[in-house]
Amino acid sequence: MPLELIILLASLLVAWLVFNWAVKVLKASLGTAIALAVIVLCMQLIFGIGPSQLLHYVINLPETLWKMVFGK
């Protein structure tokens, strides 16, 4: 078997593995993004909390947790 053919097959295998990994990452990312969008939509429709309020709560979360843990 010539060396060029081995290199070609190895590069095709690596390309296939990288492609499969990228597809799995994309699927996981899209699933997470859709889940977050559904959660934000439910919070907006059920509780009246908009995206800007939710972002404000997320930004202030470390401070709130600090106050809960250390009581200040």
PDB file of N, CA, C and O in Angstrom, residues 11-50:
ATOM      1  N   SER A  11      -6.383  10.842   6.842  1.00  0.00           N
ATOM      2  CA  SER A  11      -6.954  12.187   6.864  1.00  0.00           C
ATOM      3  C   SER A  11      -8.466  12.154   6.690  1.00  0.00           C
ATOM      4  O   SER A  11      -9.186  12.951   7.304  1.00  0.00           O
ATOM      5  N   LEU A  12      -8.975  11.250   5.883  1.00  0.00           N
ATOM      6  CA  LEU A  12     -10.424  11.105   5.744  1.00  0.00           C
ATOM      7  C   LEU A  12     -11.061  10.634   7.047  1.00  0.00           C
ATOM      8  O   LEU A  12     -12.132  11.107   7.435  1.00  0.00           O
ATOM      9  N   LEU A  13     -10.388   9.718   7.739  1.00  0.00           N
ATOM     10  CA  LEU A  13     -10.891   9.248   9.022  1.00  0.00           C
ATOM     11  C   LEU A  13     -10.928  10.381  10.052  1.00  0.00           C
ATOM     12  O   LEU A  13     -11.920  10.555  10.760  1.00  0.00           O
ATOM     13  N   VAL A  14      -9.860  11.163  10.109  1.00  0.00           N
ATOM     14  CA  VAL A  14      -9.817  12.298  11.043  1.00  0.00           C
ATOM     15  C   VAL A  14     -10.887  13.319  10.682  1.00  0.00           C
ATOM     16  O   VAL A  14     -11.576  13.845  11.571  1.00  0.00           O
ATOM     17  N   ALA A  15     -11.053  13.606   9.419  1.00  0.00           N
ATOM     18  CA  ALA A  15     -12.085  14.557   8.994  1.00  0.00           C
ATOM     19  C   ALA A  15     -13.473  14.047   9.374  1.00  0.00           C
ATOM     20  O   ALA A  15     -14.325  14.829   9.836  1.00  0.00           O
ATOM     21  N   TRP A  16     -13.729  12.766   9.209  1.00  0.00           N
ATOM     22  CA  TRP A  16     -15.016  12.184   9.565  1.00  0.00           C
ATOM     23  C   TRP A  16     -15.259  12.282  11.073  1.00  0.00           C
ATOM     24  O   TRP A  16     -16.360  12.623  11.521  1.00  0.00           O
ATOM     25  N   LEU A  17     -14.241  11.991  11.873  1.00  0.00           N
ATOM     26  CA  LEU A  17     -14.375  12.081  13.329  1.00  0.00           C
ATOM     27  C   LEU A  17     -14.639  13.518  13.778  1.00  0.00           C
ATOM     28  O   LEU A  17     -15.494  13.768  14.640  1.00  0.00           O
ATOM     29  N   VAL A  18     -13.952  14.477  13.199  1.00  0.00           N
ATOM     30  CA  VAL A  18     -14.163  15.885  13.539  1.00  0.00           C
ATOM     31  C   VAL A  18     -15.569  16.325  13.125  1.00  0.00           C
ATOM     32  O   VAL A  18     -16.247  17.035  13.869  1.00  0.00           O
ATOM     33  N   PHE A  19     -16.012  15.898  11.973  1.00  0.00           N
ATOM     34  CA  PHE A  19     -17.350  16.237  11.507  1.00  0.00           C
ATOM     35  C   PHE A  19     -18.417  15.680  12.442  1.00  0.00           C
ATOM     36  O   PHE A  19     -19.367  16.385  12.811  1.00  0.00           O
ATOM     37  N   ASN A  20     -18.271  14.421  12.838  1.00  0.00           N
ATOM     38  CA  ASN A  20     -19.236  13.819  13.768  1.00  0.00           C
ATOM     39  C   ASN A  20     -19.243  14.545  15.105  1.00  0.00           C
ATOM     40  O   ASN A  20     -20.304  14.763  15.695  1.00  0.00           O
ATOM     41  N   TRP A  21     -18.076  14.920  15.593  1.00  0.00           N
ATOM     42  CA  TRP A  21     -17.994  15.663  16.848  1.00  0.00           C
ATOM     43  C   TRP A  21     -18.698  17.018  16.713  1.00  0.00           C
ATOM     44  O   TRP A  21     -19.432  17.422  17.604  1.00  0.00           O
ATOM     45  N   ALA A  22     -18.470  17.701  15.599  1.00  0.00           N
ATOM     46  CA  ALA A  22     -19.091  19.009  15.391  1.00  0.00           C
ATOM     47  C   ALA A  22     -20.615  18.891  15.322  1.00  0.00           C
ATOM     48  O   ALA A  22     -21.335  19.740  15.859  1.00  0.00           O
ATOM     49  N   VAL A  23     -21.117  17.847  14.707  1.00  0.00           N
ATOM     50  CA  VAL A  23     -22.567  17.640  14.625  1.00  0.00           C
ATOM     51  C   VAL A  23     -23.142  17.388  16.022  1.00  0.00           C
ATOM     52  O   VAL A  23     -24.193  17.926  16.377  1.00  0.00           O
ATOM     53  N   LYS A  24     -22.450  16.600  16.836  1.00  0.00           N
ATOM     54  CA  LYS A  24     -22.926  16.334  18.200  1.00  0.00           C
ATOM     55  C   LYS A  24     -22.944  17.612  19.031  1.00  0.00           C
ATOM     56  O   LYS A  24     -23.887  17.860  19.792  1.00  0.00           O
ATOM     57  N   VAL A  25     -21.919  18.427  18.908  1.00  0.00           N
ATOM     58  CA  VAL A  25     -21.862  19.689  19.651  1.00  0.00           C
ATOM     59  C   VAL A  25     -22.986  20.617  19.192  1.00  0.00           C
ATOM     60  O   VAL A  25     -23.642  21.264  20.008  1.00  0.00           O
ATOM     61  N   LEU A  26     -23.225  20.678  17.897  1.00  0.00           N
ATOM     62  CA  LEU A  26     -24.296  21.519  17.368  1.00  0.00           C
ATOM     63  C   LEU A  26     -25.662  21.063  17.860  1.00  0.00           C
ATOM     64  O   LEU A  26     -26.501  21.883  18.248  1.00  0.00           O
ATOM     65  N   LYS A  27     -25.888  19.748  17.884  1.00  0.00           N
ATOM     66  CA  LYS A  27     -27.164  19.227  18.378  1.00  0.00           C
ATOM     67  C   LYS A  27     -27.366  19.585  19.847  1.00  0.00           C
ATOM     68  O   LYS A  27     -28.451  20.002  20.258  1.00  0.00           O
ATOM     69  N   ALA A  28     -26.323  19.418  20.647  1.00  0.00           N
ATOM     70  CA  ALA A  28     -26.434  19.741  22.074  1.00  0.00           C
ATOM     71  C   ALA A  28     -26.672  21.234  22.277  1.00  0.00           C
ATOM     72  O   ALA A  28     -27.480  21.628  23.125  1.00  0.00           O
ATOM     73  N   SER A  29     -25.987  22.060  21.509  1.00  0.00           N
ATOM     74  CA  SER A  29     -26.155  23.512  21.634  1.00  0.00           C
ATOM     75  C   SER A  29     -27.555  23.942  21.239  1.00  0.00           C
ATOM     76  O   SER A  29     -28.171  24.780  21.919  1.00  0.00           O
ATOM     77  N   LEU A  30     -28.066  23.400  20.164  1.00  0.00           N
ATOM     78  CA  LEU A  30     -29.418  23.757  19.732  1.00  0.00           C
ATOM     79  C   LEU A  30     -30.451  23.290  20.742  1.00  0.00           C
ATOM     80  O   LEU A  30     -31.422  24.004  21.025  1.00  0.00           O
ATOM     81  N   GLY A  31     -30.252  22.111  21.301  1.00  0.00           N
ATOM     82  CA  GLY A  31     -31.177  21.613  22.313  1.00  0.00           C
ATOM     83  C   GLY A  31     -31.208  22.513  23.537  1.00  0.00           C
ATOM     84  O   GLY A  31     -32.279  22.819  24.077  1.00  0.00           O
ATOM     85  N   THR A  32     -30.039  22.943  23.968  1.00  0.00           N
ATOM     86  CA  THR A  32     -29.954  23.837  25.117  1.00  0.00           C
ATOM     87  C   THR A  32     -30.586  25.190  24.808  1.00  0.00           C
ATOM     88  O   THR A  32     -31.312  25.755  25.641  1.00  0.00           O
ATOM     89  N   ALA A  33     -30.318  25.726  23.634  1.00  0.00           N
ATOM     90  CA  ALA A  33     -30.882  27.022  23.253  1.00  0.00           C
ATOM     91  C   ALA A  33     -32.408  26.962  23.181  1.00  0.00           C
ATOM     92  O   ALA A  33     -33.097  27.880  23.646  1.00  0.00           O
ATOM     93  N   ILE A  34     -32.945  25.890  22.650  1.00  0.00           N
ATOM     94  CA  ILE A  34     -34.402  25.749  22.565  1.00  0.00           C
ATOM     95  C   ILE A  34     -35.000  25.612  23.961  1.00  0.00           C
ATOM     96  O   ILE A  34     -36.040  26.214  24.265  1.00  0.00           O
ATOM     97  N   ALA A  35     -34.351  24.860  24.832  1.00  0.00           N
ATOM     98  CA  ALA A  35     -34.851  24.699  26.199  1.00  0.00           C
ATOM     99  C   ALA A  35     -34.857  26.035  26.937  1.00  0.00           C
ATOM    100  O   ALA A  35     -35.824  26.370  27.633  1.00  0.00           O
ATOM    101  N   LEU A  36     -33.791  26.819  26.787  1.00  0.00           N
ATOM    102  CA  LEU A  36     -33.748  28.136  27.426  1.00  0.00           C
ATOM    103  C   LEU A  36     -34.824  29.063  26.878  1.00  0.00           C
ATOM    104  O   LEU A  36     -35.445  29.817  27.626  1.00  0.00           O
ATOM    105  N   ALA A  37     -35.043  29.011  25.576  1.00  0.00           N
ATOM    106  CA  ALA A  37     -36.076  29.853  24.976  1.00  0.00           C
ATOM    107  C   ALA A  37     -37.459  29.470  25.499  1.00  0.00           C
ATOM    108  O   ALA A  37     -38.281  30.349  25.785  1.00  0.00           O
ATOM    109  N   VAL A  38     -37.717  28.184  25.666  1.00  0.00           N
ATOM    110  CA  VAL A  38     -39.006  27.743  26.198  1.00  0.00           C
ATOM    111  C   VAL A  38     -39.171  28.187  27.647  1.00  0.00           C
ATOM    112  O   VAL A  38     -40.245  28.644  28.052  1.00  0.00           O
ATOM    113  N   ILE A  39     -38.104  28.088  28.441  1.00  0.00           N
ATOM    114  CA  ILE A  39     -38.169  28.512  29.845  1.00  0.00           C
ATOM    115  C   ILE A  39     -38.450  30.009  29.942  1.00  0.00           C
ATOM    116  O   ILE A  39     -39.302  30.445  30.721  1.00  0.00           O
ATOM    117  N   VAL A  40     -37.740  30.806  29.144  1.00  0.00           N
ATOM    118  CA  VAL A  40     -37.961  32.262  29.167  1.00  0.00           C
ATOM    119  C   VAL A  40     -39.373  32.598  28.703  1.00  0.00           C
ATOM    120  O   VAL A  40     -40.044  33.450  29.298  1.00  0.00           O
ATOM    121  N   LEU A  41     -39.856  31.928  27.688  1.00  0.00           N
ATOM    122  CA  LEU A  41     -41.215  32.172  27.201  1.00  0.00           C
ATOM    123  C   LEU A  41     -42.254  31.814  28.263  1.00  0.00           C
ATOM    124  O   LEU A  41     -43.203  32.580  28.493  1.00  0.00           O
ATOM    125  N   CYS A  42     -42.065  30.688  28.938  1.00  0.00           N
ATOM    126  CA  CYS A  42     -42.998  30.298  29.997  1.00  0.00           C
ATOM    127  C   CYS A  42     -42.965  31.293  31.150  1.00  0.00           C
ATOM    128  O   CYS A  42     -44.018  31.640  31.699  1.00  0.00           O
ATOM    129  N   MET A  43     -41.778  31.741  31.516  1.00  0.00           N
ATOM    130  CA  MET A  43     -41.687  32.721  32.600  1.00  0.00           C
ATOM    131  C   MET A  43     -42.372  34.023  32.215  1.00  0.00           C
ATOM    132  O   MET A  43     -42.998  34.682  33.051  1.00  0.00           O
ATOM    133  N   GLN A  44     -42.253  34.390  30.954  1.00  0.00           N
ATOM    134  CA  GLN A  44     -42.879  35.629  30.509  1.00  0.00           C
ATOM    135  C   GLN A  44     -44.397  35.490  30.468  1.00  0.00           C
ATOM    136  O   GLN A  44     -45.117  36.386  30.899  1.00  0.00           O
ATOM    137  N   LEU A  45     -44.887  34.368  29.982  1.00  0.00           N
ATOM    138  CA  LEU A  45     -46.330  34.192  29.862  1.00  0.00           C
ATOM    139  C   LEU A  45     -47.000  33.907  31.203  1.00  0.00           C
ATOM    140  O   LEU A  45     -48.092  34.412  31.467  1.00  0.00           O
ATOM    141  N   ILE A  46     -46.367  33.110  32.051  1.00  0.00           N
ATOM    142  CA  ILE A  46     -47.005  32.698  33.304  1.00  0.00           C
ATOM    143  C   ILE A  46     -46.802  33.730  34.404  1.00  0.00           C
ATOM    144  O   ILE A  46     -47.731  34.104  35.112  1.00  0.00           O
ATOM    145  N   PHE A  47     -45.549  34.196  34.563  1.00  0.00           N
ATOM    146  CA  PHE A  47     -45.233  35.075  35.683  1.00  0.00           C
ATOM    147  C   PHE A  47     -45.076  36.540  35.295  1.00  0.00           C
ATOM    148  O   PHE A  47     -44.929  37.394  36.164  1.00  0.00           O
ATOM    149  N   GLY A  48     -45.033  36.838  34.016  1.00  0.00           N
ATOM    150  CA  GLY A  48     -44.869  38.212  33.573  1.00  0.00           C
ATOM    151  C   GLY A  48     -43.443  38.729  33.699  1.00  0.00           C
ATOM    152  O   GLY A  48     -43.222  39.934  33.739  1.00  0.00           O
ATOM    153  N   ILE A  49     -42.483  37.818  33.795  1.00  0.00           N
ATOM    154  CA  ILE A  49     -41.077  38.216  33.912  1.00  0.00           C
ATOM    155  C   ILE A  49     -40.489  38.267  32.508  1.00  0.00           C
ATOM    156  O   ILE A  49     -40.433  37.260  31.805  1.00  0.00           O
ATOM    157  N   GLY A  50     -40.032  39.431  32.094  1.00  0.00           N
ATOM    158  CA  GLY A  50     -39.470  39.608  30.768  1.00  0.00           C
ATOM    159  C   GLY A  50     -37.999  39.248  30.724  1.00  0.00           C
ATOM    160  O   GLY A  50     -37.350  39.045  31.758  1.00  0.00           O
TER     161      GLY A  50
END
